[in-house]
Amino acid sequence: AQKITQTQPGMFVQEKEAVTLDCTYDTSDPSYGLFWYKQPSSGEMIFLIYQGSYDQQNATEGRYSLNFQKARKSANLVISASQLGDSAMYFCAMREINTGTASKLTFGTGTRLQVTL
Amino acid sequence: DVKVTQSSRYLVKRTGEKVFLECVQDMDHENMFWYRQDPGLGLRLIYFSYDVKMKEKGDIPEGYSVSREKKERFSLILESASTNQTSMYLCASSLRGQASNQPQHFGDGTRLSIL
C-alpha cells in the first residue's frame, strides 16, 4: 500500500484564488511528521510547511496552511491568494518516528500546480 | 541558510561508464540522502548515510553504491551506467535526532542522461 497518496496529478487555479492540494497517508506509527515541498521547474526542492502528529493546531506559514485531519489521515496543503510564482510541483512527505529510521522521508508522487491569469 | 551543492546540474554519460555524482553540504548535518525522481513516481530513496562511513540501503539501491568519507560529502556511484538510470538525482541532508520536525534540505538536482 502507498504510504503517501497524492491523487491529483495536475491542478489549475486562477491567480488570487485559493487552492487545496490533497495528501493522504498510511501509517500505524502514532508518532509521525508530515511535510510539504515545492519544486519549481528549475528543480530545487523547497521546504514549505510541517505538521506533527501530536500538534493540536493546523500549521500555517504565510500563505500556506495545512488542513490536518488525523482521523481521516489527510494533510492537505492550502495555498491562499495564488500567485504566478506558485506554479510548480508540490510533494507531500511523511516521516515515521518509531518505525524504521527516524530521519527517512517517504514522498508522494506529486501534484503539478499551474496558476493562470 | 543550509547549502547543499551538487557537482553538476546536467550530465551525459555512456552505457557501461562508471559515474560519480557528488554532493556537499555546509551545515554539519549528520544525515545525507540520495534520491532519484522520475515522472509519476515521485522521489525514491536510493541510499542514505547517518554518519561518516555509515550507509543504509533505501528503497531502490540496485545498481548504485555510495561513499561517505567525510561528514560534508556524500557520493553516489553508478558502477556500470545503464539507460534505465537516466533520471533526476537529488541529494539532501538533515540533522540527526528524534525531532520529527527537522526537514531535509535539498540540492538543485542533477539531470543525468545515459546514452
PDB file of C-alpha atoms in Angstrom:
ATOM      1  CA  ALA A   1       0.000   0.000   0.000  1.00  0.00           C
ATOM      2  CA  GLN A   2       1.144   3.513  -0.756  1.00  0.00           C
ATOM      3  CA  LYS A   3       2.241   5.342   2.341  1.00  0.00           C
ATOM      4  CA  ILE A   4       1.638   8.760   0.782  1.00  0.00           C
ATOM      5  CA  THR A   5      -1.053   9.278  -1.838  1.00  0.00           C
ATOM      6  CA  GLN A   6      -1.488  12.393  -3.927  1.00  0.00           C
ATOM      7  CA  THR A   7      -4.435  11.762  -6.214  1.00  0.00           C
ATOM      8  CA  GLN A   8      -4.225  14.959  -8.262  1.00  0.00           C
ATOM      9  CA  PRO A   9      -1.531  14.729 -10.946  1.00  0.00           C
ATOM     10  CA  GLY A  10      -2.331  18.273 -12.097  1.00  0.00           C
ATOM     11  CA  MET A  11      -4.321  21.256 -10.898  1.00  0.00           C
ATOM     12  CA  PHE A  12      -5.185  24.661 -12.324  1.00  0.00           C
ATOM     13  CA  VAL A  13      -6.033  27.728 -10.271  1.00  0.00           C
ATOM     14  CA  GLN A  14      -6.617  31.332 -11.181  1.00  0.00           C
ATOM     15  CA  GLU A  15      -4.365  33.988  -9.785  1.00  0.00           C
ATOM     16  CA  LYS A  16      -5.524  35.309  -6.395  1.00  0.00           C
ATOM     17  CA  GLU A  17      -7.737  32.295  -5.764  1.00  0.00           C
ATOM     18  CA  ALA A  18      -7.128  29.678  -3.071  1.00  0.00           C
ATOM     19  CA  VAL A  19      -6.274  26.086  -3.957  1.00  0.00           C
ATOM     20  CA  THR A  20      -6.147  22.832  -1.989  1.00  0.00           C
ATOM     21  CA  LEU A  21      -3.691  20.075  -2.831  1.00  0.00           C
ATOM     22  CA  ASP A  22      -4.678  16.706  -1.433  1.00  0.00           C
ATOM     23  CA  CYS A  23      -2.496  14.297   0.513  1.00  0.00           C
ATOM     24  CA  THR A  24      -3.500  11.146   2.351  1.00  0.00           C
ATOM     25  CA  TYR A  25      -1.125   8.944   4.291  1.00  0.00           C
ATOM     26  CA  ASP A  26      -0.990   5.494   5.785  1.00  0.00           C
ATOM     27  CA  THR A  27       0.903   4.624   8.937  1.00  0.00           C
ATOM     28  CA  SER A  28       0.464   2.632  12.124  1.00  0.00           C
ATOM     29  CA  ASP A  29       3.115   4.691  13.902  1.00  0.00           C
ATOM     30  CA  PRO A  30       1.451   7.081  16.380  1.00  0.00           C
ATOM     31  CA  SER A  31       4.362   9.496  16.075  1.00  0.00           C
ATOM     32  CA  TYR A  32       4.995  10.972  12.662  1.00  0.00           C
ATOM     33  CA  GLY A  33       5.576  14.204  10.822  1.00  0.00           C
ATOM     34  CA  LEU A  34       4.167  15.463   7.544  1.00  0.00           C
ATOM     35  CA  PHE A  35       5.984  17.812   5.188  1.00  0.00           C
ATOM     36  CA  TRP A  36       5.165  19.692   2.027  1.00  0.00           C
ATOM     37  CA  TYR A  37       7.806  20.653  -0.519  1.00  0.00           C
ATOM     38  CA  LYS A  38       7.619  22.826  -3.629  1.00  0.00           C
ATOM     39  CA  GLN A  39       9.672  22.071  -6.724  1.00  0.00           C
ATOM     40  CA  PRO A  40       9.766  24.813  -9.368  1.00  0.00           C
ATOM     41  CA  SER A  41      10.775  23.964 -12.926  1.00  0.00           C
ATOM     42  CA  SER A  42      14.378  24.781 -12.017  1.00  0.00           C
ATOM     43  CA  GLY A  43      14.464  21.589  -9.954  1.00  0.00           C
ATOM     44  CA  GLU A  44      15.304  22.555  -6.379  1.00  0.00           C
ATOM     45  CA  MET A  45      13.080  21.227  -3.587  1.00  0.00           C
ATOM     46  CA  ILE A  46      11.875  23.942  -1.234  1.00  0.00           C
ATOM     47  CA  PHE A  47      10.526  23.058   2.202  1.00  0.00           C
ATOM     48  CA  LEU A  48       7.181  24.776   2.807  1.00  0.00           C
ATOM     49  CA  ILE A  49       5.442  23.558   5.934  1.00  0.00           C
ATOM     50  CA  TYR A  50       5.453  20.876   8.615  1.00  0.00           C
ATOM     51  CA  GLN A  51       2.732  19.220  10.745  1.00  0.00           C
ATOM     52  CA  GLY A  52       3.423  16.871  13.624  1.00  0.00           C
ATOM     53  CA  SER A  53       1.050  14.060  14.528  1.00  0.00           C
ATOM     54  CA  TYR A  54       0.598  15.429  18.041  1.00  0.00           C
ATOM     55  CA  ASP A  55       0.162  19.041  17.018  1.00  0.00           C
ATOM     56  CA  GLN A  56      -3.211  20.314  18.151  1.00  0.00           C
ATOM     57  CA  GLN A  57      -3.429  23.145  15.664  1.00  0.00           C
ATOM     58  CA  ASN A  58      -3.092  23.179  11.911  1.00  0.00           C
ATOM     59  CA  ALA A  59       0.258  24.501  10.755  1.00  0.00           C
ATOM     60  CA  THR A  60       0.460  27.814   8.914  1.00  0.00           C
ATOM     61  CA  GLU A  61       3.348  29.557   7.154  1.00  0.00           C
ATOM     62  CA  GLY A  62       2.393  32.769   5.405  1.00  0.00           C
ATOM     63  CA  ARG A  63       0.061  31.890   2.513  1.00  0.00           C
ATOM     64  CA  TYR A  64       0.474  28.170   3.186  1.00  0.00           C
ATOM     65  CA  SER A  65      -1.652  26.262   5.657  1.00  0.00           C
ATOM     66  CA  LEU A  66      -2.090  22.609   6.307  1.00  0.00           C
ATOM     67  CA  ASN A  67      -5.565  21.140   6.770  1.00  0.00           C
ATOM     68  CA  PHE A  68      -4.692  18.249   9.062  1.00  0.00           C
ATOM     69  CA  GLN A  69      -7.464  15.700   9.648  1.00  0.00           C
ATOM     70  CA  LYS A  70      -5.862  12.986  11.714  1.00  0.00           C
ATOM     71  CA  ALA A  71      -8.812  10.587  11.808  1.00  0.00           C
ATOM     72  CA  ARG A  72      -9.041  10.699   8.019  1.00  0.00           C
ATOM     73  CA  LYS A  73      -5.243  10.526   7.678  1.00  0.00           C
ATOM     74  CA  SER A  74      -5.187  13.511   5.410  1.00  0.00           C
ATOM     75  CA  ALA A  75      -2.844  16.504   5.331  1.00  0.00           C
ATOM     76  CA  ASN A  76      -3.974  18.803   2.556  1.00  0.00           C
ATOM     77  CA  LEU A  77      -1.986  21.881   1.615  1.00  0.00           C
ATOM     78  CA  VAL A  78      -3.956  25.083   1.174  1.00  0.00           C
ATOM     79  CA  ILE A  79      -2.385  27.949  -0.749  1.00  0.00           C
ATOM     80  CA  SER A  80      -4.261  31.217  -0.376  1.00  0.00           C
ATOM     81  CA  ALA A  81      -4.165  34.095  -2.869  1.00  0.00           C
ATOM     82  CA  SER A  82      -2.297  32.121  -5.537  1.00  0.00           C
ATOM     83  CA  GLN A  83       0.483  33.847  -7.430  1.00  0.00           C
ATOM     84  CA  LEU A  84       2.051  33.022 -10.782  1.00  0.00           C
ATOM     85  CA  GLY A  85       5.217  32.041  -8.911  1.00  0.00           C
ATOM     86  CA  ASP A  86       3.306  29.271  -7.159  1.00  0.00           C
ATOM     87  CA  SER A  87       3.286  27.262 -10.401  1.00  0.00           C
ATOM     88  CA  ALA A  88       5.371  24.198  -9.521  1.00  0.00           C
ATOM     89  CA  MET A  89       5.277  20.563  -8.472  1.00  0.00           C
ATOM     90  CA  TYR A  90       4.214  20.011  -4.881  1.00  0.00           C
ATOM     91  CA  PHE A  91       5.194  16.954  -2.892  1.00  0.00           C
ATOM     92  CA  CYS A  92       3.768  15.628   0.347  1.00  0.00           C
ATOM     93  CA  ALA A  93       6.114  13.546   2.516  1.00  0.00           C
ATOM     94  CA  MET A  94       5.980  11.673   5.810  1.00  0.00           C
ATOM     95  CA  ARG A  95       8.487  10.713   8.492  1.00  0.00           C
ATOM     96  CA  GLU A  96       7.626   7.861  10.856  1.00  0.00           C
ATOM     97  CA  ILE A  97       9.455   8.290  14.143  1.00  0.00           C
ATOM     98  CA  ASN A  98       9.190   4.881  15.782  1.00  0.00           C
ATOM     99  CA  THR A  99       9.296   2.568  12.775  1.00  0.00           C
ATOM    100  CA  GLY A 100      12.474   2.296  10.782  1.00  0.00           C
ATOM    101  CA  THR A 101      14.936   5.135  10.582  1.00  0.00           C
ATOM    102  CA  ALA A 102      13.618   8.311  12.086  1.00  0.00           C
ATOM    103  CA  SER A 103      15.198  10.587   9.522  1.00  0.00           C
ATOM    104  CA  LYS A 104      13.780   8.866   6.433  1.00  0.00           C
ATOM    105  CA  LEU A 105      11.097  10.608   4.387  1.00  0.00           C
ATOM    106  CA  THR A 106       8.569   8.864   2.164  1.00  0.00           C
ATOM    107  CA  PHE A 107       7.276  11.016  -0.697  1.00  0.00           C
ATOM    108  CA  GLY A 108       4.093  11.055  -2.703  1.00  0.00           C
ATOM    109  CA  THR A 109       4.061  11.236  -6.486  1.00  0.00           C
ATOM    110  CA  GLY A 110       3.396  14.960  -6.534  1.00  0.00           C
ATOM    111  CA  THR A 111       0.820  17.408  -7.891  1.00  0.00           C
ATOM    112  CA  ARG A 112       1.671  19.870 -10.643  1.00  0.00           C
ATOM    113  CA  LEU A 113       0.005  23.213  -9.972  1.00  0.00           C
ATOM    114  CA  GLN A 114      -0.458  25.740 -12.734  1.00  0.00           C
ATOM    115  CA  VAL A 115      -1.556  29.261 -11.803  1.00  0.00           C
ATOM    116  CA  THR A 116      -3.317  31.122 -14.617  1.00  0.00           C
ATOM    117  CA  LEU A 117      -4.123  34.788 -15.169  1.00  0.00           C
TER     118      LEU A 117
ATOM    119  CA  ASP B   1      20.960  29.061   5.316  1.00  0.00           C
ATOM    120  CA  VAL B   2      21.751  25.437   4.617  1.00  0.00           C
ATOM    121  CA  LYS B   3      23.556  24.928   1.383  1.00  0.00           C
ATOM    122  CA  VAL B   4      23.540  21.586  -0.359  1.00  0.00           C
ATOM    123  CA  THR B   5      25.607  21.627  -3.529  1.00  0.00           C
ATOM    124  CA  GLN B   6      25.521  19.010  -6.240  1.00  0.00           C
ATOM    125  CA  SER B   7      28.522  18.997  -8.535  1.00  0.00           C
ATOM    126  CA  SER B   8      26.630  19.017 -11.841  1.00  0.00           C
ATOM    127  CA  ARG B   9      23.205  20.253 -12.984  1.00  0.00           C
ATOM    128  CA  TYR B  10      23.366  18.241 -16.205  1.00  0.00           C
ATOM    129  CA  LEU B  11      25.428  15.182 -17.026  1.00  0.00           C
ATOM    130  CA  VAL B  12      25.551  12.940 -20.093  1.00  0.00           C
ATOM    131  CA  LYS B  13      27.323   9.583 -19.881  1.00  0.00           C
ATOM    132  CA  ARG B  14      27.520   6.414 -21.922  1.00  0.00           C
ATOM    133  CA  THR B  15      26.239   2.954 -21.088  1.00  0.00           C
ATOM    134  CA  GLY B  16      28.789   0.972 -19.079  1.00  0.00           C
ATOM    135  CA  GLU B  17      30.631   4.024 -17.745  1.00  0.00           C
ATOM    136  CA  LYS B  18      31.316   4.462 -14.044  1.00  0.00           C
ATOM    137  CA  VAL B  19      29.533   7.636 -12.960  1.00  0.00           C
ATOM    138  CA  PHE B  20      30.125   9.699  -9.833  1.00  0.00           C
ATOM    139  CA  LEU B  21      27.597  12.196  -8.513  1.00  0.00           C
ATOM    140  CA  GLU B  22      28.943  14.389  -5.757  1.00  0.00           C
ATOM    141  CA  CYS B  23      27.089  16.227  -3.027  1.00  0.00           C
ATOM    142  CA  VAL B  24      28.447  18.604  -0.392  1.00  0.00           C
ATOM    143  CA  GLN B  25      26.609  20.269   2.496  1.00  0.00           C
ATOM    144  CA  ASP B  26      27.895  23.075   4.675  1.00  0.00           C
ATOM    145  CA  MET B  27      25.717  22.790   7.779  1.00  0.00           C
ATOM    146  CA  ASP B  28      27.419  19.938   9.642  1.00  0.00           C
ATOM    147  CA  HIS B  29      24.409  17.676   9.137  1.00  0.00           C
ATOM    148  CA  GLU B  30      24.807  14.068  10.169  1.00  0.00           C
ATOM    149  CA  ASN B  31      22.298  12.636   7.695  1.00  0.00           C
ATOM    150  CA  MET B  32      22.664  12.677   3.943  1.00  0.00           C
ATOM    151  CA  PHE B  33      20.427  11.139   1.297  1.00  0.00           C
ATOM    152  CA  TRP B  34      20.340  10.309  -2.400  1.00  0.00           C
ATOM    153  CA  TYR B  35      17.027  10.162  -4.257  1.00  0.00           C
ATOM    154  CA  ARG B  36      16.043   9.682  -7.836  1.00  0.00           C
ATOM    155  CA  GLN B  37      13.000  11.406  -9.256  1.00  0.00           C
ATOM    156  CA  ASP B  38      11.019  10.061 -12.186  1.00  0.00           C
ATOM    157  CA  PRO B  39       7.734  11.372 -13.633  1.00  0.00           C
ATOM    158  CA  GLY B  40       4.738   9.812 -11.934  1.00  0.00           C
ATOM    159  CA  LEU B  41       6.886   8.081  -9.319  1.00  0.00           C
ATOM    160  CA  GLY B  42       7.854  10.958  -7.060  1.00  0.00           C
ATOM    161  CA  LEU B  43      11.127  10.775  -5.141  1.00  0.00           C
ATOM    162  CA  ARG B  44      12.522   7.369  -4.301  1.00  0.00           C
ATOM    163  CA  LEU B  45      15.307   6.863  -1.796  1.00  0.00           C
ATOM    164  CA  ILE B  46      18.410   5.136  -3.137  1.00  0.00           C
ATOM    165  CA  TYR B  47      20.798   5.275  -0.154  1.00  0.00           C
ATOM    166  CA  PHE B  48      21.305   7.311   2.951  1.00  0.00           C
ATOM    167  CA  SER B  49      24.036   7.839   5.486  1.00  0.00           C
ATOM    168  CA  TYR B  50      23.741   8.869   9.126  1.00  0.00           C
ATOM    169  CA  ASP B  51      27.453   9.222   9.819  1.00  0.00           C
ATOM    170  CA  VAL B  52      30.859   9.087   8.193  1.00  0.00           C
ATOM    171  CA  LYS B  53      31.481   5.680   6.597  1.00  0.00           C
ATOM    172  CA  MET B  54      27.954   4.576   7.547  1.00  0.00           C
ATOM    173  CA  LYS B  55      25.351   3.828   4.911  1.00  0.00           C
ATOM    174  CA  GLU B  56      21.999   2.152   4.603  1.00  0.00           C
ATOM    175  CA  LYS B  57      20.061   0.990   1.585  1.00  0.00           C
ATOM    176  CA  GLY B  58      16.936   2.849   0.657  1.00  0.00           C
ATOM    177  CA  ASP B  59      14.084   1.579  -1.452  1.00  0.00           C
ATOM    178  CA  ILE B  60      15.917   1.213  -4.782  1.00  0.00           C
ATOM    179  CA  PRO B  61      19.651   0.581  -4.157  1.00  0.00           C
ATOM    180  CA  GLU B  62      20.212  -1.860  -7.023  1.00  0.00           C
ATOM    181  CA  GLY B  63      22.833  -0.641  -9.467  1.00  0.00           C
ATOM    182  CA  TYR B  64      24.117   2.056  -7.104  1.00  0.00           C
ATOM    183  CA  SER B  65      26.686   2.403  -4.360  1.00  0.00           C
ATOM    184  CA  VAL B  66      27.658   5.316  -2.123  1.00  0.00           C
ATOM    185  CA  SER B  67      30.642   6.677  -0.299  1.00  0.00           C
ATOM    186  CA  ARG B  68      30.880   8.943   2.718  1.00  0.00           C
ATOM    187  CA  GLU B  69      34.478   9.515   3.717  1.00  0.00           C
ATOM    188  CA  LYS B  70      33.897  12.994   5.142  1.00  0.00           C
ATOM    189  CA  LYS B  71      30.902  14.337   7.001  1.00  0.00           C
ATOM    190  CA  GLU B  72      30.144  17.042   4.462  1.00  0.00           C
ATOM    191  CA  ARG B  73      30.400  14.907   1.339  1.00  0.00           C
ATOM    192  CA  PHE B  74      28.203  12.074   0.058  1.00  0.00           C
ATOM    193  CA  SER B  75      28.879  10.477  -3.296  1.00  0.00           C
ATOM    194  CA  LEU B  76      26.569   8.359  -5.410  1.00  0.00           C
ATOM    195  CA  ILE B  77      28.254   5.877  -7.736  1.00  0.00           C
ATOM    196  CA  LEU B  78      26.784   4.138 -10.737  1.00  0.00           C
ATOM    197  CA  GLU B  79      29.219   1.255 -11.172  1.00  0.00           C
ATOM    198  CA  SER B  80      28.181   0.500 -14.757  1.00  0.00           C
ATOM    199  CA  ALA B  81      25.638   3.000 -16.003  1.00  0.00           C
ATOM    200  CA  SER B  82      22.582   1.741 -17.850  1.00  0.00           C
ATOM    201  CA  THR B  83      19.905   3.605 -19.796  1.00  0.00           C
ATOM    202  CA  ASN B  84      17.292   2.906 -17.112  1.00  0.00           C
ATOM    203  CA  GLN B  85      19.336   5.037 -14.750  1.00  0.00           C
ATOM    204  CA  THR B  86      18.560   8.141 -16.789  1.00  0.00           C
ATOM    205  CA  SER B  87      16.821  10.308 -14.231  1.00  0.00           C
ATOM    206  CA  MET B  88      16.919  13.359 -11.996  1.00  0.00           C
ATOM    207  CA  TYR B  89      19.076  12.750  -8.917  1.00  0.00           C
ATOM    208  CA  LEU B  90      18.567  14.770  -5.765  1.00  0.00           C
ATOM    209  CA  CYS B  91      20.824  14.944  -2.730  1.00  0.00           C
ATOM    210  CA  ALA B  92      19.555  16.045   0.681  1.00  0.00           C
ATOM    211  CA  SER B  93      20.852  16.493   4.198  1.00  0.00           C
ATOM    212  CA  SER B  94      19.315  16.825   7.645  1.00  0.00           C
ATOM    213  CA  LEU B  95      20.146  16.887  11.317  1.00  0.00           C
ATOM    214  CA  ARG B  96      20.136  13.596  13.139  1.00  0.00           C
ATOM    215  CA  GLY B  97      17.791  13.125  16.049  1.00  0.00           C
ATOM    216  CA  GLN B  98      14.305  12.198  17.017  1.00  0.00           C
ATOM    217  CA  ALA B  99      12.822  15.626  16.448  1.00  0.00           C
ATOM    218  CA  SER B 100      10.311  14.891  13.738  1.00  0.00           C
ATOM    219  CA  ASN B 101      10.101  18.463  12.537  1.00  0.00           C
ATOM    220  CA  GLN B 102      13.559  18.556  11.020  1.00  0.00           C
ATOM    221  CA  PRO B 103      13.169  18.996   7.268  1.00  0.00           C
ATOM    222  CA  GLN B 104      15.559  17.623   4.730  1.00  0.00           C
ATOM    223  CA  HIS B 105      17.400  20.283   2.732  1.00  0.00           C
ATOM    224  CA  PHE B 106      17.910  19.566  -0.928  1.00  0.00           C
ATOM    225  CA  GLY B 107      20.416  20.407  -3.605  1.00  0.00           C
ATOM    226  CA  ASP B 108      19.381  21.659  -7.036  1.00  0.00           C
ATOM    227  CA  GLY B 109      19.476  18.195  -8.591  1.00  0.00           C
ATOM    228  CA  THR B 110      21.478  16.548 -11.359  1.00  0.00           C
ATOM    229  CA  ARG B 111      19.749  15.585 -14.585  1.00  0.00           C
ATOM    230  CA  LEU B 112      21.647  12.506 -15.706  1.00  0.00           C
ATOM    231  CA  SER B 113      21.265  11.056 -19.186  1.00  0.00           C
ATOM    232  CA  ILE B 114      22.761   7.681 -20.040  1.00  0.00           C
ATOM    233  CA  LEU B 115      23.122   7.133 -23.788  1.00  0.00           C
TER     234      LEU B 115
END
